[in-house]
Short mmCIF file of C-alpha atoms in Angstrom, two decimals:
data_model
loop_
_atom_site.label_atom_id
_atom_site.label_comp_id
_atom_site.label_asym_id
_atom_site.label_seq_id
_atom_site.Cartn_x
_atom_site.Cartn_y
_atom_site.Cartn_z
CA MET I 73 -200.75 -26.68 131.28
CA LYS I 74 -200.29 -28.72 134.44
CA ASN I 75 -202.62 -31.45 133.10
CA VAL I 76 -200.43 -32.23 130.15
CA GLU I 77 -197.16 -32.08 132.16
CA GLY I 78 -198.76 -34.17 134.87
CA LYS I 79 -199.75 -36.85 132.29
CA VAL I 80 -196.23 -36.82 130.87
CA ARG I 81 -194.83 -37.48 134.35
CA LYS I 82 -197.42 -40.25 134.93
CA ALA I 83 -196.42 -41.87 131.63
CA CYS I 84 -192.78 -41.71 132.48
CA GLU I 85 -193.51 -43.40 135.74
CA MET I 86 -195.96 -45.99 134.42
CA TYR I 87 -193.79 -47.12 131.54
CA ASP I 88 -190.39 -46.35 132.93
CA LEU I 89 -189.55 -43.99 130.11
CA ILE I 90 -186.96 -41.85 131.81
CA GLU I 91 -184.13 -42.88 134.16
CA ASP I 92 -181.71 -40.91 136.19
CA GLY I 93 -178.86 -39.65 134.05
CA ASP I 94 -180.63 -40.07 130.72
CA ARG I 95 -179.56 -38.01 127.68
CA ILE I 96 -182.68 -37.67 125.49
CA THR I 97 -183.05 -36.42 122.00
CA VAL I 98 -186.45 -34.91 121.25
CA GLY I 99 -187.49 -35.30 117.62
CA VAL I 100 -189.15 -32.00 116.65
CA SER I 101 -191.12 -31.28 113.43
CA GLY I 102 -192.48 -27.88 114.56
CA GLY I 103 -196.02 -29.25 114.77
CA LYS I 104 -198.16 -28.92 117.93
CA ASP I 105 -197.34 -32.44 119.28
CA SER I 106 -193.57 -32.24 119.11
CA VAL I 107 -193.64 -28.68 120.41
CA ALA I 108 -195.79 -29.71 123.31
CA LEU I 109 -193.39 -32.60 124.08
CA LEU I 110 -190.35 -30.40 124.01
CA ALA I 111 -192.02 -27.82 126.21
CA ALA I 112 -193.34 -30.36 128.74
CA LEU I 113 -190.03 -32.21 129.01
CA THR I 114 -188.09 -28.97 129.38
CA LYS I 115 -190.35 -27.98 132.23
CA ILE I 116 -190.18 -31.38 133.95
CA SER I 117 -186.41 -31.58 133.59
CA SER I 118 -186.16 -28.41 135.79
CA TYR I 119 -187.59 -30.03 138.85
CA SER I 120 -187.56 -33.81 138.34
CA LEU I 121 -185.72 -35.94 140.93
CA LYS I 122 -184.46 -37.95 138.02
CA ARG I 123 -181.93 -35.76 136.40
CA PHE I 124 -181.91 -35.92 132.63
CA SER I 125 -180.70 -33.67 129.73
CA LEU I 126 -182.31 -32.84 126.44
CA SER I 127 -181.21 -32.09 122.95
CA VAL I 128 -183.39 -31.44 119.86
CA ALA I 129 -183.15 -33.03 116.43
CA ILE I 130 -185.04 -31.74 113.42
CA VAL I 131 -185.18 -33.37 110.03
CA ASP I 132 -186.32 -30.93 107.27
CA ALA I 133 -187.66 -32.82 104.27
CA GLN I 134 -187.56 -29.43 102.28
CA PHE I 135 -190.98 -29.91 100.56
CA ASN I 136 -191.22 -27.73 97.45
CA SER I 137 -187.43 -27.51 97.57
CA GLN I 138 -187.70 -24.99 100.32
CA ALA I 139 -185.91 -24.96 103.67
CA THR I 140 -188.28 -24.70 106.60
CA ASP I 141 -187.94 -21.80 109.09
CA TYR I 142 -187.35 -23.18 112.58
CA THR I 143 -186.51 -19.87 114.19
CA ALA I 144 -189.07 -20.23 116.95
CA VAL I 145 -187.72 -23.60 117.99
CA GLU I 146 -184.13 -22.44 117.82
CA GLU I 147 -185.00 -19.44 120.03
CA PHE I 148 -186.72 -21.76 122.60
CA CYS I 149 -183.75 -23.97 122.66
CA GLN I 150 -181.32 -21.12 123.10
CA GLN I 151 -183.34 -19.68 125.98
CA ASN I 152 -183.38 -23.02 127.78
CA ASN I 153 -179.78 -24.05 126.93
CA ILE I 154 -180.81 -27.06 124.83
CA PRO I 155 -178.53 -28.11 122.02
CA ILE I 156 -180.36 -28.26 118.66
CA ALA I 157 -179.36 -29.86 115.30
CA ILE I 158 -181.22 -29.30 112.07
CA ARG I 159 -180.54 -31.80 109.17
CA ARG I 160 -181.64 -30.51 105.77
CA SER I 161 -182.43 -33.53 103.58
CA ASN I 162 -183.82 -34.42 100.16
CA LEU I 163 -186.53 -36.59 101.58
CA ALA I 164 -189.29 -34.85 99.61
CA GLU I 165 -187.37 -35.16 96.30
CA VAL I 166 -186.61 -38.87 96.95
CA VAL I 167 -190.19 -39.87 97.97
CA PHE I 168 -192.24 -37.76 95.59
CA ASP I 169 -189.96 -37.23 92.55
CA LYS I 170 -187.44 -40.00 92.21
CA ARG I 171 -189.49 -42.88 93.77
CA ASN I 172 -192.89 -41.45 92.82
CA GLU I 173 -194.46 -43.51 95.60
CA LYS I 174 -198.21 -44.08 95.50
CA ASN I 175 -198.28 -44.34 99.26
CA PRO I 176 -195.25 -42.19 100.30
CA CYS I 177 -196.08 -41.67 103.96
CA SER I 178 -194.59 -45.03 105.16
CA LEU I 179 -191.32 -44.61 103.25
CA CYS I 180 -191.01 -40.96 104.32
CA ALA I 181 -191.55 -41.92 107.96
CA ARG I 182 -188.99 -44.74 107.80
CA MET I 183 -186.42 -42.50 106.22
CA ARG I 184 -187.04 -39.69 108.68
CA ARG I 185 -186.73 -42.05 111.66
CA GLY I 186 -183.52 -43.41 110.35
CA ILE I 187 -182.07 -39.85 110.10
CA LEU I 188 -183.45 -39.05 113.67
CA HIS I 189 -181.78 -42.20 115.00
CA ASP I 190 -178.45 -41.24 113.57
CA MET I 191 -178.76 -37.76 114.94
CA THR I 192 -179.55 -39.09 118.41
CA LEU I 193 -176.34 -41.11 118.44
CA GLU I 194 -174.45 -38.08 117.07
CA ALA I 195 -175.80 -36.06 119.96
CA GLY I 196 -174.42 -38.60 122.40
CA CYS I 197 -177.90 -39.67 123.58
CA SER I 198 -179.37 -43.15 124.22
CA LYS I 199 -182.99 -42.28 124.02
CA ILE I 200 -185.17 -40.47 121.46
CA ALA I 201 -188.55 -38.95 122.48
CA LEU I 202 -191.31 -38.65 119.88
CA GLY I 203 -194.59 -36.72 120.15
CA HIS I 204 -197.18 -39.48 119.61
CA HIS I 205 -200.18 -39.22 121.83
CA MET I 206 -203.26 -41.27 122.84
CA ASP I 207 -205.23 -40.47 119.65
CA ASP I 208 -202.25 -41.65 117.59
CA ALA I 209 -202.14 -44.92 119.43
CA VAL I 210 -205.85 -45.60 118.96
CA GLU I 211 -205.76 -44.52 115.29
CA THR I 212 -202.78 -46.87 114.69
CA LEU I 213 -204.73 -49.74 116.28
CA PHE I 214 -207.57 -49.30 113.87
CA LEU I 215 -205.21 -48.65 110.95
CA ASN I 216 -203.47 -51.98 111.52
CA LEU I 217 -206.77 -53.81 112.33
CA ILE I 218 -208.62 -52.68 109.17
CA HIS I 219 -205.82 -52.77 106.70
CA GLN I 220 -203.68 -55.64 108.01
CA GLY I 221 -205.85 -57.65 110.40
CA ARG I 222 -203.45 -57.04 113.29
CA MET I 223 -204.18 -55.96 116.82
CA GLU I 224 -201.03 -53.80 117.12
CA SER I 225 -200.36 -50.17 117.78
CA LEU I 226 -197.55 -47.87 118.86
CA LYS I 227 -195.61 -48.84 121.92
CA PRO I 228 -194.84 -46.46 124.89
CA LYS I 229 -191.13 -47.55 124.82
CA THR I 230 -189.20 -49.56 122.16
CA TYR I 231 -185.68 -50.66 122.26
CA LEU I 232 -183.92 -50.46 118.83
CA SER I 233 -181.16 -53.05 119.04
CA ARG I 234 -179.61 -52.13 115.70
CA LYS I 235 -178.92 -48.59 116.88
CA ASN I 236 -178.77 -49.39 120.62
CA ILE I 237 -181.15 -46.56 121.54
CA THR I 238 -184.62 -46.58 123.08
CA MET I 239 -187.62 -44.74 121.61
CA ILE I 240 -189.98 -43.28 124.11
CA ARG I 241 -193.41 -41.57 123.77
CA PRO I 242 -194.07 -39.45 126.84
CA LEU I 243 -197.29 -37.85 125.52
CA ILE I 244 -199.03 -41.22 125.18
CA LEU I 245 -201.54 -40.50 128.01
CA CYS I 246 -202.47 -37.17 126.53
CA GLY I 247 -205.33 -36.59 124.22
CA GLU I 248 -204.87 -34.42 121.10
CA SER I 249 -207.32 -31.77 122.27
CA GLU I 250 -205.43 -31.44 125.51
CA ILE I 251 -202.15 -30.97 123.59
CA GLN I 252 -203.74 -28.37 121.35
CA SER I 253 -204.85 -26.32 124.36
CA TYR I 254 -201.45 -26.73 126.05
CA VAL I 255 -199.56 -25.33 122.95
CA MET I 256 -202.03 -22.47 122.62
CA SER I 257 -201.44 -21.53 126.31
CA LEU I 258 -197.72 -21.36 125.62
CA ASN I 259 -198.27 -19.14 122.62
CA PHE I 260 -195.67 -21.13 120.76
CA PRO I 261 -195.80 -20.66 116.90
CA ILE I 262 -196.71 -23.88 115.12
CA ILE I 263 -195.12 -24.82 111.79
CA LYS I 264 -197.65 -26.16 109.28
CA SER I 265 -196.63 -29.14 107.35
CA GLN I 266 -195.87 -28.52 103.66
CA CYS I 267 -196.22 -32.14 102.79
CA PRO I 268 -198.69 -32.49 99.71
CA LYS I 269 -200.15 -35.61 101.33
CA ASP I 270 -200.90 -33.82 104.62
CA GLY I 271 -204.63 -34.42 105.26
CA TYR I 272 -205.07 -36.94 102.48
CA SER I 273 -203.43 -40.18 103.75
CA GLU I 274 -204.90 -43.50 104.96
CA ARG I 275 -204.08 -42.35 108.50
CA GLU I 276 -206.30 -39.26 107.96
CA GLU I 277 -209.14 -41.50 106.92
CA ILE I 278 -208.83 -43.45 110.15
CA LYS I 279 -208.43 -40.21 112.13
CA ASN I 280 -211.82 -38.98 110.74
CA PHE I 281 -213.32 -42.43 111.48
CA VAL I 282 -212.28 -42.21 115.22
CA LYS I 283 -213.49 -38.54 115.32
CA GLN I 284 -216.90 -39.66 114.07
CA GLN I 285 -217.16 -42.43 116.63
CA GLU I 286 -216.20 -39.92 119.27
CA LYS I 287 -218.99 -37.54 118.29
CA GLN I 288 -221.47 -40.45 118.51
CA TYR I 289 -220.02 -42.19 121.55
CA LYS I 290 -218.42 -39.61 123.95
CA GLY I 291 -215.29 -41.04 125.47
CA PHE I 292 -214.77 -43.49 122.60
CA THR I 293 -211.06 -42.75 122.12
CA LYS I 294 -210.21 -43.01 125.79
CA ASN I 295 -212.30 -46.16 126.27
CA VAL I 296 -210.44 -47.88 123.36
CA PHE I 297 -207.13 -46.84 124.91
CA CYS I 298 -208.15 -48.12 128.30
CA ALA I 299 -209.11 -51.48 126.53
CA MET I 300 -205.56 -51.51 125.11
CA GLN I 301 -204.18 -51.00 128.64
CA ARG I 302 -206.39 -53.84 130.07
CA GLY I 303 -205.41 -56.13 127.27
CA ASN I 304 -201.74 -55.13 127.53
CA ILE I 305 -201.61 -54.46 123.73
CA CYS I 306 -198.14 -53.53 122.66
CA GLY I 307 -196.94 -52.96 126.29
CA PHE I 308 -199.65 -50.58 127.36
CA GLY I 309 -200.59 -52.68 130.38
CA TYR I 310 -199.19 -51.76 133.80
CA GLU I 311 -199.27 -53.14 137.35
#
């Protein structure tokens, strides 16, 4: 548990993600990554010298025309006095039925982010924290390199001028396996994605590619990430 929380603190210091007095919205899907982020930030906020407050925003795409049960997240927020807002949407209907997108993931992600950004402003927050981690950053690098010929990835911090909010990724130094273990230690129920493309996207193909390299070359993911830091790709360099 301390390992993940320690790496979140380190990321916040390295990339100046959290400042004293910040009001931060945590985007939560109910999956392991966003749950780990919420739990770690909640713990850190209880003792950090930089005082910051949290709220939670959830966008329910309502796959199969069914509302998702977020009771476990709501109970956690209630126990820790964290405001929570759940926005039921017709994202699934728009992406899969009305638009019938061949590659729906990109459109769905953009629409979801737009809703989350609006919810961040409605909550009176200036920052939104997302649960992307080290593996996500490496996979995004290869995704952009292979499909678009660009050496680009996620950024630890991004200022969104149109909304006047800052997106931060405090889990960026954490590996996916660490996060999995952390969530299991918390005994926090994980909500399985009901998206019909879950496990069948281009990103999933890249994820499998990275996993194969990791099996053959132990430390592959971390080494690629360290190279991103040394090359200061997308702001990952540090003094």
